[in-house]
Amino acid sequence: MKITSIRQGVVPISSSIANAYIDFSKMTASVVAVTVESGDGRSATGYGFNSNGRYAQPGLLAERFIPRLEAVGELPAHADGGFDPIPAWTAMMKNEKPGGHGDRSVAVGVLDMALWDAAAKLAQVPLWKLLADRYNQGRADEQAWIYAAGGYYQPGKDVDALVEEMKRYLGLGYSVVKMKIGGSPGMGLREALLLDLQRIEAVLKLLDGQGHRLCVDVNGRFGLHAALSYGAAIQGFGLRWYEEPLDPLDYSTHATLAEHYAPPLATGENLFSMLDARNLIRHGGLRPDRDVLQFDPALSYGLVEYLRTLEMLREHGWSPRRCVPHGGHQFALNIAVGLGLGGNESYPEVFAPFGGFADSTPVENSRIRMPDIPGIGFEAKSDLHAVLRDL
Ligand SMILES: [Mg+2]
């Protein structure tokens, strides 16, 4: 088993949307193609990219992680005889000190995704099946629960336009949707809260008042006072979850919020390692019977690290079903189905071509089936495959 070629590129995924913390006018993504040759001379090319919210990492890839992978030579096979991304991952991380994950975890995550795509292609099975066989006693879910993430702030977008957007998601087969809150620029807390309550109530009306069909996302904007004020105001709606109300690394403040806000909280998309995730579990006051963990394998050193995170969660009494990764990509969808997570995010209208799933698998009642093709399934998503093939 050896890696014979690695190519990388940068593609724009810019758009006029904004959440409460950043706008996406300059957003980019790294894409890579990694070719792996098996012992019997067959080869497969796997693709990887980073999900939205973090920028492309061409420098880190070119200077450290690609040269290390290129220098690695012969790699040991997995016990099942197939390609094993774990030794390649270890080679990539040689001479990296612990802590301070930042953008490094994004660069490694991009390559890790490509290594898993190649591993499943060499085994001639979908990645969800490879993962179920290697790590889940062969048990894969029939389908994945997904929800439509949108409701971004955009210049000139009023409450009616927000409701129209959510209506389109329902028309696409989603029954659960998510909207941004806490992002009205230049407003005081009271004024912003009143406007957001109008926005939330308008969407709830579309959802027949069923709060469990709506999630709201603050993108880490609030301090404790604003998080508690919003929490008190939305507590009665029965929302599916209240996402990233606080800075992702401020664990003790999460614990305080969780003492005062009983309904489900969700966070974790901006924690990039098993150790950061463990600190959240140890110190964040989150509740394994209701809260939702959104660690995104594509941004956090890939699936090799995500397997460690799942193990850590089990040791702390958390089910993998509490995990619903951020990012809306096919990689996390395969992981959700193969390893028994709670579901996956989806972006029906933004972050093209990386958002969305295989062309042939429609969404029904917020559930989706997986295509039965080797690898992650990029070849079954034509707009994304066109970008990856260019490499
Ligand atoms: Mg979010």
mmCIF file of C-alpha atoms and ligand atoms in Angstrom:
data_model
loop_
_atom_site.group_PDB
_atom_site.id
_atom_site.type_symbol
_atom_site.label_atom_id
_atom_site.label_comp_id
_atom_site.label_asym_id
_atom_site.label_seq_id
_atom_site.Cartn_x
_atom_site.Cartn_y
_atom_site.Cartn_z
ATOM 1 C CA MET A 1 0.000 0.000 0.000
ATOM 2 C CA LYS A 2 1.440 3.362 -0.960
ATOM 3 C CA ILE A 3 0.433 6.905 -1.800
ATOM 4 C CA THR A 4 1.507 7.671 -5.370
ATOM 5 C CA SER A 5 0.206 11.169 -6.001
ATOM 6 C CA ILE A 6 -1.315 14.158 -4.160
ATOM 7 C CA ARG A 7 -2.712 17.269 -5.805
ATOM 8 C CA GLN A 8 -4.337 20.285 -4.161
ATOM 9 C CA GLY A 9 -6.327 23.325 -5.226
ATOM 10 C CA VAL A 10 -8.335 26.220 -3.794
ATOM 11 C CA VAL A 11 -11.914 26.981 -4.841
ATOM 12 C CA PRO A 12 -14.121 29.937 -3.851
ATOM 13 C CA ILE A 13 -17.377 29.270 -2.005
ATOM 14 C CA SER A 14 -18.124 32.936 -1.457
ATOM 15 C CA SER A 15 -21.664 34.291 -1.122
ATOM 16 C CA SER A 16 -23.487 37.313 0.266
ATOM 17 C CA ILE A 17 -24.832 35.456 3.317
ATOM 18 C CA ALA A 18 -23.827 36.145 6.936
ATOM 19 C CA ASN A 19 -24.402 34.599 10.331
ATOM 20 C CA ALA A 20 -24.183 36.417 13.660
ATOM 21 C CA TYR A 21 -20.385 36.277 13.577
ATOM 22 C CA ILE A 22 -18.982 36.277 9.998
ATOM 23 C CA ASP A 23 -19.992 36.986 6.407
ATOM 24 C CA PHE A 24 -19.050 34.559 3.656
ATOM 25 C CA SER A 25 -17.967 37.083 0.981
ATOM 26 C CA LYS A 26 -14.364 35.798 0.903
ATOM 27 C CA MET A 27 -14.889 32.150 1.892
ATOM 28 C CA THR A 28 -12.697 29.522 0.191
ATOM 29 C CA ALA A 29 -12.145 25.774 0.444
ATOM 30 C CA SER A 30 -9.137 23.526 -0.141
ATOM 31 C CA VAL A 31 -9.672 20.493 -2.371
ATOM 32 C CA VAL A 32 -7.261 17.566 -2.715
ATOM 33 C CA ALA A 33 -6.951 14.392 -4.780
ATOM 34 C CA VAL A 34 -4.880 11.551 -3.297
ATOM 35 C CA THR A 35 -4.044 8.422 -5.302
ATOM 36 C CA VAL A 36 -3.344 5.225 -3.363
ATOM 37 C CA GLU A 37 -1.931 2.009 -4.834
ATOM 38 C CA SER A 38 -2.729 -1.335 -3.219
ATOM 39 C CA GLY A 39 -0.343 -4.301 -2.901
ATOM 40 C CA ASP A 40 -1.839 -5.995 -5.969
ATOM 41 C CA GLY A 41 -1.155 -2.973 -8.175
ATOM 42 C CA ARG A 42 -4.694 -1.536 -8.261
ATOM 43 C CA SER A 43 -5.049 2.169 -7.554
ATOM 44 C CA ALA A 44 -7.832 4.543 -6.521
ATOM 45 C CA THR A 45 -8.051 8.320 -6.239
ATOM 46 C CA GLY A 46 -9.810 9.761 -3.211
ATOM 47 C CA TYR A 47 -11.022 13.344 -2.891
ATOM 48 C CA GLY A 48 -11.224 15.660 0.095
ATOM 49 C CA PHE A 49 -12.226 19.221 0.938
ATOM 50 C CA ASN A 50 -12.860 21.328 4.014
ATOM 51 C CA SER A 51 -16.375 22.324 4.943
ATOM 52 C CA ASN A 52 -17.549 25.904 5.128
ATOM 53 C CA GLY A 53 -16.684 28.324 7.896
ATOM 54 C CA ARG A 54 -12.911 27.773 7.791
ATOM 55 C CA TYR A 55 -10.754 28.928 4.898
ATOM 56 C CA ALA A 56 -8.608 26.963 2.415
ATOM 57 C CA GLN A 57 -5.212 25.904 3.796
ATOM 58 C CA PRO A 58 -2.868 25.777 0.748
ATOM 59 C CA GLY A 59 0.197 26.836 2.751
ATOM 60 C CA LEU A 60 -0.099 24.255 5.520
ATOM 61 C CA LEU A 61 -0.877 21.557 2.962
ATOM 62 C CA ALA A 62 2.067 22.454 0.685
ATOM 63 C CA GLU A 63 4.673 23.022 3.399
ATOM 64 C CA ARG A 64 3.965 20.294 5.928
ATOM 65 C CA PHE A 65 1.184 17.788 5.442
ATOM 66 C CA ILE A 66 1.483 16.839 1.746
ATOM 67 C CA PRO A 67 5.315 16.450 1.861
ATOM 68 C CA ARG A 68 5.018 14.181 4.918
ATOM 69 C CA LEU A 69 2.444 11.982 3.185
ATOM 70 C CA GLU A 70 4.545 11.904 0.010
ATOM 71 C CA ALA A 71 7.581 10.782 1.999
ATOM 72 C CA VAL A 72 5.810 7.999 3.877
ATOM 73 C CA GLY A 73 6.631 5.078 1.563
ATOM 74 C CA GLU A 74 5.064 1.627 2.081
ATOM 75 C CA LEU A 75 2.099 1.618 4.517
ATOM 76 C CA PRO A 76 0.778 -1.377 6.512
ATOM 77 C CA ALA A 77 -2.630 -2.697 5.404
ATOM 78 C CA HIS A 78 -5.686 -2.893 7.683
ATOM 79 C CA ALA A 79 -6.422 -6.290 9.271
ATOM 80 C CA ASP A 80 -9.159 -6.777 6.629
ATOM 81 C CA GLY A 81 -6.479 -6.498 3.889
ATOM 82 C CA GLY A 82 -7.635 -3.055 2.707
ATOM 83 C CA PHE A 83 -6.037 0.379 2.867
ATOM 84 C CA ASP A 84 -5.877 1.830 6.393
ATOM 85 C CA PRO A 85 -5.816 5.660 6.676
ATOM 86 C CA ILE A 86 -4.658 5.544 10.324
ATOM 87 C CA PRO A 87 -0.873 4.995 9.712
ATOM 88 C CA ALA A 88 -0.939 7.689 7.001
ATOM 89 C CA TRP A 89 -2.604 10.059 9.474
ATOM 90 C CA THR A 90 0.103 9.335 12.064
ATOM 91 C CA ALA A 91 2.787 10.171 9.473
ATOM 92 C CA MET A 92 1.078 13.476 8.672
ATOM 93 C CA MET A 93 1.077 14.493 12.332
ATOM 94 C CA LYS A 94 4.774 13.729 12.975
ATOM 95 C CA ASN A 95 6.536 16.659 14.673
ATOM 96 C CA GLU A 96 3.257 18.461 15.514
ATOM 97 C CA LYS A 97 3.057 19.519 19.166
ATOM 98 C CA PRO A 98 -0.183 18.987 21.140
ATOM 99 C CA GLY A 99 -2.768 21.754 21.630
ATOM 100 C CA GLY A 100 -3.452 24.841 19.489
ATOM 101 C CA HIS A 101 -5.458 23.092 16.811
ATOM 102 C CA GLY A 102 -6.743 26.025 14.713
ATOM 103 C CA ASP A 103 -6.223 25.753 10.974
ATOM 104 C CA ARG A 104 -3.882 22.745 11.189
ATOM 105 C CA SER A 105 -6.828 20.470 11.944
ATOM 106 C CA VAL A 106 -8.541 21.729 8.768
ATOM 107 C CA ALA A 107 -5.559 20.893 6.519
ATOM 108 C CA VAL A 108 -5.235 17.401 7.999
ATOM 109 C CA GLY A 109 -9.012 16.888 7.754
ATOM 110 C CA VAL A 110 -8.964 17.568 3.997
ATOM 111 C CA LEU A 111 -6.313 14.885 3.398
ATOM 112 C CA ASP A 112 -7.950 12.457 5.818
ATOM 113 C CA MET A 113 -11.232 12.667 3.857
ATOM 114 C CA ALA A 114 -9.393 11.794 0.626
ATOM 115 C CA LEU A 115 -7.610 8.852 2.287
ATOM 116 C CA TRP A 116 -10.949 7.365 3.444
ATOM 117 C CA ASP A 117 -12.509 7.909 0.018
ATOM 118 C CA ALA A 118 -9.550 6.047 -1.532
ATOM 119 C CA ALA A 119 -9.732 3.265 1.092
ATOM 120 C CA ALA A 120 -13.406 2.593 0.349
ATOM 121 C CA LYS A 121 -12.845 2.780 -3.414
ATOM 122 C CA LEU A 122 -10.003 0.231 -3.201
ATOM 123 C CA ALA A 123 -12.336 -2.031 -1.187
ATOM 124 C CA GLN A 124 -15.038 -1.355 -3.825
ATOM 125 C CA VAL A 125 -17.639 -0.515 -1.189
ATOM 126 C CA PRO A 126 -19.358 2.703 -0.070
ATOM 127 C CA LEU A 127 -17.539 4.373 2.840
ATOM 128 C CA TRP A 128 -20.569 3.896 5.138
ATOM 129 C CA LYS A 129 -20.266 0.145 4.615
ATOM 130 C CA LEU A 130 -16.488 0.078 5.165
ATOM 131 C CA LEU A 131 -17.000 1.977 8.436
ATOM 132 C CA ALA A 132 -19.849 -0.235 9.616
ATOM 133 C CA ASP A 133 -17.746 -3.352 8.888
ATOM 134 C CA ARG A 134 -14.556 -2.060 10.533
ATOM 135 C CA TYR A 135 -15.985 -0.234 13.548
ATOM 136 C CA ASN A 136 -19.680 -1.018 14.062
ATOM 137 C CA GLN A 137 -20.085 -4.824 13.815
ATOM 138 C CA GLY A 138 -21.410 -4.452 10.286
ATOM 139 C CA ARG A 139 -24.450 -2.454 11.406
ATOM 140 C CA ALA A 140 -25.274 0.486 9.145
ATOM 141 C CA ASP A 141 -28.447 2.561 9.281
ATOM 142 C CA GLU A 142 -30.872 2.315 6.350
ATOM 143 C CA GLN A 143 -30.981 6.092 6.038
ATOM 144 C CA ALA A 144 -29.837 9.260 7.788
ATOM 145 C CA TRP A 145 -31.863 11.969 9.484
ATOM 146 C CA ILE A 146 -30.964 15.378 8.015
ATOM 147 C CA TYR A 147 -32.255 18.901 8.484
ATOM 148 C CA ALA A 148 -32.108 21.983 6.256
ATOM 149 C CA ALA A 149 -29.734 24.638 7.585
ATOM 150 C CA GLY A 150 -30.309 28.139 6.262
ATOM 151 C CA GLY A 151 -32.034 31.284 7.462
ATOM 152 C CA TYR A 152 -28.869 33.356 7.026
ATOM 153 C CA TYR A 153 -28.820 37.131 7.153
ATOM 154 C CA GLN A 154 -28.607 38.728 3.725
ATOM 155 C CA PRO A 155 -28.867 42.359 2.600
ATOM 156 C CA GLY A 156 -32.539 43.250 2.069
ATOM 157 C CA LYS A 157 -33.850 39.889 3.344
ATOM 158 C CA ASP A 158 -36.975 40.466 5.441
ATOM 159 C CA VAL A 159 -39.182 38.140 7.480
ATOM 160 C CA ASP A 160 -41.312 37.228 4.434
ATOM 161 C CA ALA A 161 -38.196 36.229 2.475
ATOM 162 C CA LEU A 162 -37.064 34.083 5.414
ATOM 163 C CA VAL A 163 -40.420 32.270 5.476
ATOM 164 C CA GLU A 164 -40.286 31.784 1.682
ATOM 165 C CA GLU A 165 -36.834 30.200 2.048
ATOM 166 C CA MET A 166 -38.085 27.793 4.719
ATOM 167 C CA LYS A 167 -41.075 26.939 2.532
ATOM 168 C CA ARG A 168 -38.663 25.890 -0.228
ATOM 169 C CA TYR A 169 -36.904 23.513 2.192
ATOM 170 C CA LEU A 170 -40.219 21.902 3.126
ATOM 171 C CA GLY A 171 -40.900 21.513 -0.612
ATOM 172 C CA LEU A 172 -37.556 19.704 -0.995
ATOM 173 C CA GLY A 173 -38.596 17.054 1.555
ATOM 174 C CA TYR A 174 -37.172 18.471 4.794
ATOM 175 C CA SER A 175 -39.445 18.601 7.819
ATOM 176 C CA VAL A 176 -36.886 20.171 10.202
ATOM 177 C CA VAL A 177 -35.181 23.497 9.422
ATOM 178 C CA LYS A 178 -32.634 25.797 11.059
ATOM 179 C CA MET A 179 -32.335 29.577 11.047
ATOM 180 C CA LYS A 180 -29.720 32.065 12.247
ATOM 181 C CA ILE A 181 -30.493 34.396 15.142
ATOM 182 C CA GLY A 182 -28.571 37.029 17.117
ATOM 183 C CA GLY A 183 -27.063 38.705 14.048
ATOM 184 C CA SER A 184 -28.930 41.974 13.520
ATOM 185 C CA PRO A 185 -26.130 44.549 13.127
ATOM 186 C CA GLY A 186 -26.147 47.761 15.126
ATOM 187 C CA MET A 187 -29.079 46.796 17.383
ATOM 188 C CA GLY A 188 -29.197 46.655 21.154
ATOM 189 C CA LEU A 189 -30.033 43.348 22.829
ATOM 190 C CA ARG A 190 -33.692 44.222 23.460
ATOM 191 C CA GLU A 191 -34.360 45.396 19.914
ATOM 192 C CA ALA A 192 -32.497 42.432 18.366
ATOM 193 C CA LEU A 193 -34.392 39.963 20.550
ATOM 194 C CA LEU A 194 -37.759 41.461 19.595
ATOM 195 C CA LEU A 195 -36.887 41.211 15.892
ATOM 196 C CA ASP A 196 -35.636 37.626 16.272
ATOM 197 C CA LEU A 197 -38.805 36.639 18.120
ATOM 198 C CA GLN A 198 -40.804 37.952 15.146
ATOM 199 C CA ARG A 199 -38.606 35.932 12.764
ATOM 200 C CA ILE A 200 -38.891 32.762 14.891
ATOM 201 C CA GLU A 201 -42.665 33.094 15.308
ATOM 202 C CA ALA A 202 -43.129 33.599 11.558
ATOM 203 C CA VAL A 203 -41.207 30.381 10.792
ATOM 204 C CA LEU A 204 -43.018 28.499 13.570
ATOM 205 C CA LYS A 205 -46.331 29.513 11.997
ATOM 206 C CA LEU A 206 -45.178 27.881 8.750
ATOM 207 C CA LEU A 207 -44.300 24.751 10.781
ATOM 208 C CA ASP A 208 -47.806 24.604 12.323
ATOM 209 C CA GLY A 209 -46.349 25.750 15.639
ATOM 210 C CA GLN A 210 -44.287 22.565 16.016
ATOM 211 C CA GLY A 211 -41.165 23.758 17.807
ATOM 212 C CA HIS A 212 -39.387 20.408 17.436
ATOM 213 C CA ARG A 213 -39.158 21.151 13.704
ATOM 214 C CA LEU A 214 -37.068 24.321 14.207
ATOM 215 C CA CYS A 215 -33.472 24.878 15.381
ATOM 216 C CA VAL A 216 -31.941 28.318 15.997
ATOM 217 C CA ASP A 217 -28.214 29.092 15.674
ATOM 218 C CA VAL A 218 -26.280 31.978 17.260
ATOM 219 C CA ASN A 219 -22.818 31.026 15.893
ATOM 220 C CA GLY A 220 -21.112 31.727 19.201
ATOM 221 C CA ARG A 221 -22.037 35.404 19.299
ATOM 222 C CA PHE A 222 -23.578 35.822 22.768
ATOM 223 C CA GLY A 223 -22.119 36.389 26.201
ATOM 224 C CA LEU A 224 -23.899 34.873 29.194
ATOM 225 C CA HIS A 225 -26.350 37.770 29.656
ATOM 226 C CA ALA A 226 -27.603 37.695 26.048
ATOM 227 C CA ALA A 227 -27.666 33.866 26.002
ATOM 228 C CA LEU A 228 -29.814 33.804 29.158
ATOM 229 C CA SER A 229 -32.104 36.601 27.892
ATOM 230 C CA TYR A 230 -32.717 34.823 24.579
ATOM 231 C CA GLY A 231 -33.007 31.496 26.393
ATOM 232 C CA ALA A 232 -35.746 32.825 28.677
ATOM 233 C CA ALA A 233 -37.598 34.299 25.689
ATOM 234 C CA ILE A 234 -37.492 31.138 23.507
ATOM 235 C CA GLN A 235 -37.817 28.556 26.298
ATOM 236 C CA GLY A 236 -41.558 28.107 25.741
ATOM 237 C CA PHE A 237 -41.334 27.382 22.005
ATOM 238 C CA GLY A 238 -40.176 23.758 22.441
ATOM 239 C CA LEU A 239 -37.447 24.255 19.816
ATOM 240 C CA ARG A 240 -35.441 21.253 18.650
ATOM 241 C CA TRP A 241 -32.243 22.959 19.793
ATOM 242 C CA TYR A 242 -30.579 26.311 20.669
ATOM 243 C CA GLU A 243 -27.211 26.174 18.867
ATOM 244 C CA GLU A 244 -23.851 27.724 19.760
ATOM 245 C CA PRO A 245 -25.281 30.435 21.984
ATOM 246 C CA LEU A 246 -21.817 31.037 23.497
ATOM 247 C CA ASP A 247 -18.168 31.033 22.543
ATOM 248 C CA PRO A 248 -17.355 27.389 21.740
ATOM 249 C CA LEU A 249 -14.352 27.277 24.083
ATOM 250 C CA ASP A 250 -16.075 28.886 27.084
ATOM 251 C CA TYR A 251 -17.074 25.684 28.866
ATOM 252 C CA SER A 252 -17.995 26.948 32.331
ATOM 253 C CA THR A 253 -20.363 29.545 30.853
ATOM 254 C CA HIS A 254 -22.102 26.726 28.964
ATOM 255 C CA ALA A 255 -22.508 24.942 32.279
ATOM 256 C CA THR A 256 -24.157 28.038 33.779
ATOM 257 C CA LEU A 257 -26.495 28.401 30.794
ATOM 258 C CA ALA A 258 -27.422 24.707 30.995
ATOM 259 C CA GLU A 259 -28.463 25.206 34.628
ATOM 260 C CA HIS A 260 -30.981 27.844 33.541
ATOM 261 C CA TYR A 261 -32.085 26.648 30.087
ATOM 262 C CA ALA A 262 -33.692 23.220 30.282
ATOM 263 C CA PRO A 263 -34.467 22.463 26.587
ATOM 264 C CA PRO A 264 -31.767 21.014 24.261
ATOM 265 C CA LEU A 265 -28.574 22.925 23.518
ATOM 266 C CA ALA A 266 -26.272 22.136 20.592
ATOM 267 C CA THR A 267 -22.606 23.025 20.093
ATOM 268 C CA GLY A 268 -19.212 21.673 19.029
ATOM 269 C CA GLU A 269 -18.767 22.652 15.361
ATOM 270 C CA ASN A 270 -15.826 24.866 16.331
ATOM 271 C CA LEU A 271 -14.024 22.329 18.522
ATOM 272 C CA PHE A 272 -11.315 20.674 16.477
ATOM 273 C CA SER A 273 -9.880 17.793 18.457
ATOM 274 C CA MET A 274 -10.890 14.933 20.735
ATOM 275 C CA LEU A 275 -9.257 16.767 23.656
ATOM 276 C CA ASP A 276 -11.282 19.943 23.074
ATOM 277 C CA ALA A 277 -14.415 17.811 22.770
ATOM 278 C CA ARG A 278 -13.518 16.086 26.039
ATOM 279 C CA ASN A 279 -13.157 19.423 27.800
ATOM 280 C CA LEU A 280 -16.638 20.344 26.619
ATOM 281 C CA ILE A 281 -18.023 17.051 27.934
ATOM 282 C CA ARG A 282 -16.149 17.386 31.241
ATOM 283 C CA HIS A 283 -16.786 21.047 31.951
ATOM 284 C CA GLY A 284 -19.609 22.292 29.687
ATOM 285 C CA GLY A 285 -22.511 21.028 31.788
ATOM 286 C CA LEU A 286 -24.141 19.409 28.758
ATOM 287 C CA ARG A 287 -26.736 16.707 29.261
ATOM 288 C CA PRO A 288 -26.367 13.331 27.502
ATOM 289 C CA ASP A 289 -30.142 12.760 27.479
ATOM 290 C CA ARG A 290 -30.941 15.797 25.301
ATOM 291 C CA ASP A 291 -28.033 17.926 24.062
ATOM 292 C CA VAL A 292 -26.520 17.669 20.571
ATOM 293 C CA LEU A 293 -22.811 17.522 19.626
ATOM 294 C CA GLN A 294 -21.828 18.947 16.241
ATOM 295 C CA PHE A 295 -18.102 18.203 15.859
ATOM 296 C CA ASP A 296 -17.321 18.302 12.110
ATOM 297 C CA PRO A 297 -14.818 15.593 11.062
ATOM 298 C CA ALA A 298 -13.800 17.580 7.961
ATOM 299 C CA LEU A 299 -12.586 20.483 10.122
ATOM 300 C CA SER A 300 -11.161 18.550 13.048
ATOM 301 C CA TYR A 301 -8.330 16.293 11.788
ATOM 302 C CA GLY A 302 -10.721 14.009 9.930
ATOM 303 C CA LEU A 303 -12.269 10.675 10.741
ATOM 304 C CA VAL A 304 -9.163 9.194 12.422
ATOM 305 C CA GLU A 305 -9.587 11.816 15.167
ATOM 306 C CA TYR A 306 -13.401 11.570 15.075
ATOM 307 C CA LEU A 307 -13.156 7.854 15.928
ATOM 308 C CA ARG A 308 -11.225 8.887 19.067
ATOM 309 C CA THR A 309 -13.899 11.459 19.876
ATOM 310 C CA LEU A 310 -16.658 8.826 19.590
ATOM 311 C CA GLU A 311 -14.674 6.524 21.891
ATOM 312 C CA MET A 312 -14.229 9.338 24.411
ATOM 313 C CA LEU A 313 -17.983 10.043 24.303
ATOM 314 C CA ARG A 314 -18.786 6.383 25.009
ATOM 315 C CA GLU A 315 -16.436 6.433 28.009
ATOM 316 C CA HIS A 316 -18.354 9.463 29.323
ATOM 317 C CA GLY A 317 -21.753 7.853 28.885
ATOM 318 C CA TRP A 318 -22.757 9.628 25.677
ATOM 319 C CA SER A 319 -24.395 7.757 22.787
ATOM 320 C CA PRO A 320 -23.138 8.416 19.235
ATOM 321 C CA ARG A 321 -26.810 9.193 18.486
ATOM 322 C CA ARG A 322 -26.292 12.561 20.248
ATOM 323 C CA CYS A 323 -23.868 13.528 17.423
ATOM 324 C CA VAL A 324 -25.203 15.472 14.435
ATOM 325 C CA PRO A 325 -22.112 16.839 12.610
ATOM 326 C CA HIS A 326 -21.845 20.317 11.154
ATOM 327 C CA GLY A 327 -20.928 20.831 7.514
ATOM 328 C CA GLY A 328 -23.604 19.299 5.293
ATOM 329 C CA HIS A 329 -21.133 17.121 3.378
ATOM 330 C CA GLN A 330 -21.257 13.538 2.148
ATOM 331 C CA PHE A 331 -18.274 12.537 4.313
ATOM 332 C CA ALA A 332 -20.143 13.162 7.575
ATOM 333 C CA LEU A 333 -23.285 11.598 6.071
ATOM 334 C CA ASN A 334 -21.365 8.331 5.457
ATOM 335 C CA ILE A 335 -20.051 8.480 9.034
ATOM 336 C CA ALA A 336 -23.568 9.082 10.381
ATOM 337 C CA VAL A 337 -24.963 6.033 8.566
ATOM 338 C CA GLY A 338 -21.981 3.728 9.102
ATOM 339 C CA LEU A 339 -21.291 4.541 12.761
ATOM 340 C CA GLY A 340 -24.834 5.178 14.013
ATOM 341 C CA LEU A 341 -24.821 8.930 14.639
ATOM 342 C CA GLY A 342 -27.992 10.949 15.175
ATOM 343 C CA GLY A 343 -27.962 12.511 11.718
ATOM 344 C CA ASN A 344 -26.276 15.233 9.697
ATOM 345 C CA GLU A 345 -26.637 18.878 8.717
ATOM 346 C CA SER A 346 -27.651 19.805 5.151
ATOM 347 C CA TYR A 347 -27.381 23.092 3.190
ATOM 348 C CA PRO A 348 -29.896 22.887 0.344
ATOM 349 C CA GLU A 349 -29.236 26.425 -0.945
ATOM 350 C CA VAL A 350 -25.769 27.522 0.172
ATOM 351 C CA PHE A 351 -22.116 26.468 -0.076
ATOM 352 C CA ALA A 352 -22.504 24.847 -3.516
ATOM 353 C CA PRO A 353 -21.136 22.575 -4.784
ATOM 354 C CA PHE A 354 -19.953 21.131 -1.426
ATOM 355 C CA GLY A 355 -23.327 21.288 0.307
ATOM 356 C CA GLY A 356 -25.908 18.637 -0.550
ATOM 357 C CA PHE A 357 -25.780 14.929 -1.264
ATOM 358 C CA ALA A 358 -26.003 12.477 -4.169
ATOM 359 C CA ASP A 359 -28.222 13.543 -7.079
ATOM 360 C CA SER A 360 -30.086 10.228 -7.078
ATOM 361 C CA THR A 361 -31.188 10.225 -3.416
ATOM 362 C CA PRO A 362 -34.125 12.545 -2.725
ATOM 363 C CA VAL A 363 -34.946 13.727 0.796
ATOM 364 C CA GLU A 364 -38.203 12.390 2.242
ATOM 365 C CA ASN A 365 -39.512 13.527 5.605
ATOM 366 C CA SER A 366 -35.998 14.801 6.505
ATOM 367 C CA ARG A 367 -34.460 11.394 5.773
ATOM 368 C CA ILE A 368 -32.091 10.335 3.003
ATOM 369 C CA ARG A 369 -30.742 7.031 1.713
ATOM 370 C CA MET A 370 -27.132 6.506 0.649
ATOM 371 C CA PRO A 371 -26.092 5.722 -2.931
ATOM 372 C CA ASP A 372 -24.509 2.287 -3.298
ATOM 373 C CA ILE A 373 -21.293 3.321 -5.069
ATOM 374 C CA PRO A 374 -17.668 2.888 -3.946
ATOM 375 C CA GLY A 375 -16.138 5.609 -1.775
ATOM 376 C CA ILE A 376 -17.783 8.661 -0.231
ATOM 377 C CA GLY A 377 -20.110 9.054 -3.223
ATOM 378 C CA PHE A 378 -18.738 12.228 -4.854
ATOM 379 C CA GLU A 379 -19.127 10.630 -8.301
ATOM 380 C CA ALA A 380 -22.903 10.575 -7.688
ATOM 381 C CA LYS A 381 -23.019 14.346 -7.101
ATOM 382 C CA SER A 382 -22.345 15.868 -10.514
ATOM 383 C CA ASP A 383 -21.639 19.520 -9.601
ATOM 384 C CA LEU A 384 -19.109 18.552 -6.926
ATOM 385 C CA HIS A 385 -17.518 15.825 -9.019
ATOM 386 C CA ALA A 386 -16.919 18.363 -11.812
ATOM 387 C CA VAL A 387 -14.836 20.485 -9.397
ATOM 388 C CA LEU A 388 -12.909 17.534 -7.936
ATOM 389 C CA ARG A 389 -12.209 15.989 -11.330
ATOM 390 C CA ASP A 390 -10.449 19.220 -12.386
ATOM 391 C CA LEU A 391 -7.625 18.328 -10.000
HETATM 392 MG MG MG B 1 -23.898 26.294 13.544
#
